[in-house]
XYZ file of N, CA and C in Angstrom:
249
model
N 119.019 137.692 -84.980
C 117.787 138.348 -85.363
C 117.856 138.738 -86.835
N 116.732 138.693 -87.465
C 116.677 139.101 -88.862
C 116.565 140.613 -88.934
N 116.692 141.135 -90.131
C 116.605 142.584 -90.314
C 115.227 143.119 -89.963
N 114.208 142.285 -90.036
C 112.853 142.726 -89.734
C 112.598 142.763 -88.226
N 113.558 142.350 -87.420
C 113.388 142.366 -85.978
C 112.905 141.051 -85.398
N 112.597 140.075 -86.238
C 112.170 138.762 -85.757
C 113.357 137.834 -85.631
N 113.103 136.643 -85.189
C 114.169 135.656 -85.054
C 114.363 134.892 -86.350
N 115.621 134.639 -86.670
C 115.882 133.778 -87.818
C 115.709 132.324 -87.362
N 115.620 131.387 -88.285
C 115.378 129.987 -87.905
C 116.422 129.424 -86.935
N 117.691 129.785 -87.117
C 118.727 129.283 -86.209
C 118.548 129.848 -84.805
N 118.208 131.121 -84.727
C 117.973 131.746 -83.425
C 116.782 131.133 -82.716
N 115.732 130.880 -83.467
C 114.541 130.259 -82.900
C 114.838 128.838 -82.419
N 115.600 128.098 -83.189
C 115.973 126.731 -82.795
C 116.814 126.749 -81.518
N 117.725 127.710 -81.407
C 118.556 127.821 -80.210
C 117.704 128.154 -78.987
N 116.758 129.060 -79.151
C 115.859 129.398 -78.044
C 115.005 128.206 -77.633
N 114.517 127.472 -78.607
C 113.697 126.290 -78.318
C 114.520 125.251 -77.547
N 115.743 125.015 -77.973
C 116.602 124.037 -77.304
C 116.889 124.470 -75.862
N 117.146 125.756 -75.669
C 117.402 126.264 -74.316
C 116.167 126.108 -73.436
N 115.008 126.424 -73.970
C 113.766 126.272 -73.220
C 113.537 124.817 -72.831
N 113.759 123.902 -73.763
C 113.552 122.481 -73.477
C 114.504 121.988 -72.393
N 115.747 122.463 -72.430
C 116.722 122.074 -71.411
C 116.286 122.595 -70.042
N 115.872 123.851 -69.979
C 115.427 124.428 -68.710
C 114.172 123.722 -68.205
N 113.292 123.355 -69.117
C 112.071 122.652 -68.738
C 112.399 121.287 -68.135
N 113.349 120.579 -68.723
C 113.758 119.274 -68.186
C 114.348 119.426 -66.782
N 115.156 120.463 -66.590
C 115.744 120.700 -65.270
C 114.663 121.026 -64.248
N 113.705 121.842 -64.634
C 112.614 122.198 -63.721
C 111.795 120.964 -63.360
N 111.527 120.119 -64.329
C 110.768 118.895 -64.060
C 111.541 117.971 -63.124
N 112.839 117.859 -63.323
C 113.666 117.015 -62.456
C 113.677 117.569 -61.032
N 113.824 118.885 -60.904
C 113.834 119.527 -59.587
C 112.503 119.274 -58.883
N 111.396 119.437 -59.607
C 110.075 119.213 -59.022
C 109.916 117.757 -58.586
N 110.397 116.831 -59.370
C 110.299 115.411 -59.026
C 111.012 115.123 -57.707
N 112.216 115.666 -57.549
C 112.965 115.460 -56.307
C 112.265 116.165 -55.147
N 111.829 117.399 -55.363
C 111.124 118.136 -54.304
C 109.901 117.357 -53.834
N 109.145 116.819 -54.756
C 107.944 116.060 -54.408
C 108.314 114.836 -53.565
N 109.353 114.135 -53.966
C 109.771 112.934 -53.240
C 110.259 113.274 -51.834
N 111.090 114.298 -51.716
C 111.651 114.624 -50.401
C 110.594 115.278 -49.504
N 109.661 115.997 -50.076
C 108.560 116.565 -49.288
C 107.746 115.435 -48.654
N 107.581 114.343 -49.374
C 106.869 113.196 -48.828
C 107.565 112.595 -47.621
N 108.876 112.709 -47.564
C 109.646 112.186 -46.435
C 109.701 113.205 -45.299
N 109.971 114.460 -45.632
C 110.189 115.483 -44.607
C 108.911 116.180 -44.155
N 107.862 116.105 -44.959
C 106.565 116.593 -44.524
C 106.171 118.006 -44.885
N 107.084 118.809 -45.444
C 106.688 120.176 -45.802
C 107.550 120.711 -46.943
N 107.005 121.712 -47.628
C 107.763 122.370 -48.696
C 108.990 123.076 -48.138
N 108.841 123.736 -46.973
C 109.973 124.456 -46.381
C 111.119 123.509 -46.040
N 110.786 122.375 -45.444
C 111.822 121.399 -45.096
C 112.477 120.834 -46.355
N 111.677 120.568 -47.373
C 112.217 120.041 -48.629
C 113.129 121.066 -49.298
N 112.730 122.333 -49.300
C 113.557 123.393 -49.898
C 114.882 123.529 -49.161
N 114.835 123.494 -47.826
C 116.067 123.589 -47.041
C 116.976 122.398 -47.336
N 116.403 121.211 -47.438
C 117.181 120.005 -47.734
C 117.848 120.116 -49.099
N 117.135 120.641 -50.077
C 117.679 120.770 -51.439
C 118.909 121.668 -51.479
N 118.996 122.639 -50.557
C 120.092 123.609 -50.568
C 121.202 123.284 -49.569
N 121.046 122.205 -48.812
C 122.030 121.847 -47.793
C 123.084 120.894 -48.361
N 124.370 121.229 -48.181
C 125.418 120.293 -48.597
C 125.292 118.998 -47.793
N 125.366 117.873 -48.469
C 125.203 116.578 -47.811
C 126.469 115.741 -47.960
N 126.950 115.211 -46.835
C 128.143 114.363 -46.865
C 127.929 113.152 -47.767
N 126.716 112.601 -47.744
C 126.410 111.419 -48.560
C 126.497 111.707 -50.052
N 126.541 112.985 -50.405
C 126.623 113.379 -51.811
C 127.915 114.139 -52.082
N 128.941 113.779 -51.327
C 130.247 114.381 -51.539
C 130.314 115.850 -51.185
N 129.429 116.300 -50.295
C 129.416 117.698 -49.891
C 128.651 118.608 -50.829
N 128.098 118.047 -51.859
C 127.302 118.831 -52.809
C 125.870 118.932 -52.307
N 125.137 119.879 -52.857
C 123.725 120.001 -52.513
C 122.892 119.184 -53.495
N 121.750 118.699 -53.052
C 120.866 118.006 -53.981
C 120.485 118.885 -55.175
N 120.268 120.164 -54.934
C 119.902 121.068 -56.031
C 120.994 121.114 -57.094
N 122.243 121.170 -56.662
C 123.356 121.206 -57.623
C 123.430 119.909 -58.420
N 123.250 118.785 -57.734
C 123.295 117.500 -58.429
C 122.185 117.392 -59.465
N 120.990 117.859 -59.110
C 119.888 117.852 -60.079
C 120.254 118.731 -61.269
N 120.828 119.897 -60.999
C 121.227 120.804 -62.077
C 122.276 120.167 -62.985
N 123.106 119.297 -62.425
C 124.140 118.599 -63.197
C 123.602 117.364 -63.913
N 122.309 117.092 -63.746
C 121.713 115.941 -64.423
C 121.806 114.644 -63.639
N 122.110 114.732 -62.352
C 122.285 113.537 -61.525
C 121.044 113.273 -60.663
N 119.885 113.480 -61.237
C 118.613 113.332 -60.533
C 118.431 111.927 -59.977
N 118.797 110.914 -60.730
C 118.630 109.533 -60.265
C 119.423 109.277 -58.985
N 120.608 109.849 -58.894
C 121.427 109.697 -57.689
C 120.724 110.340 -56.492
N 120.151 111.517 -56.689
C 119.457 112.214 -55.602
C 118.216 111.428 -55.186
N 117.454 110.953 -56.156
C 116.251 110.183 -55.828
C 116.599 108.889 -55.090
N 117.699 108.261 -55.463
C 118.135 107.050 -54.756
C 118.436 107.379 -53.297
N 119.054 108.520 -53.057
C 119.340 108.932 -51.681
C 118.046 109.240 -50.924
N 117.112 109.899 -51.574
C 115.829 110.215 -50.927
C 115.154 108.930 -50.456
N 115.246 107.883 -51.252
C 114.612 106.612 -50.882
C 115.234 105.988 -49.629
N 116.439 106.429 -49.252
C 117.073 105.906 -48.034
C 116.666 106.690 -46.792
N 116.020 107.836 -46.971
C 115.634 108.683 -45.838
C 114.412 108.109 -45.136
N 114.352 108.342 -43.843
C 113.210 107.875 -43.051
C 112.347 109.078 -42.682
N 111.023 108.911 -42.749
C 110.130 110.028 -42.366
C 110.210 110.343 -40.883
């Protein structure tokens, strides 16, 4: 922060970068939620699936994989699910 109480350019750039990263993660999470909701039929079922450890994903949860940037892997798995 600058002496005037505002953000200095470096601080503002850091905040912008953090916001963009969080925005990308949120968009990826929404993309997976939308895809799995189409298979499972409801938001509640999709939310539960996102938080459930899956053997097909090495015991990790889909939400964790999305957070790690492995959205394509999760979406590939969703495409194997049957409604």
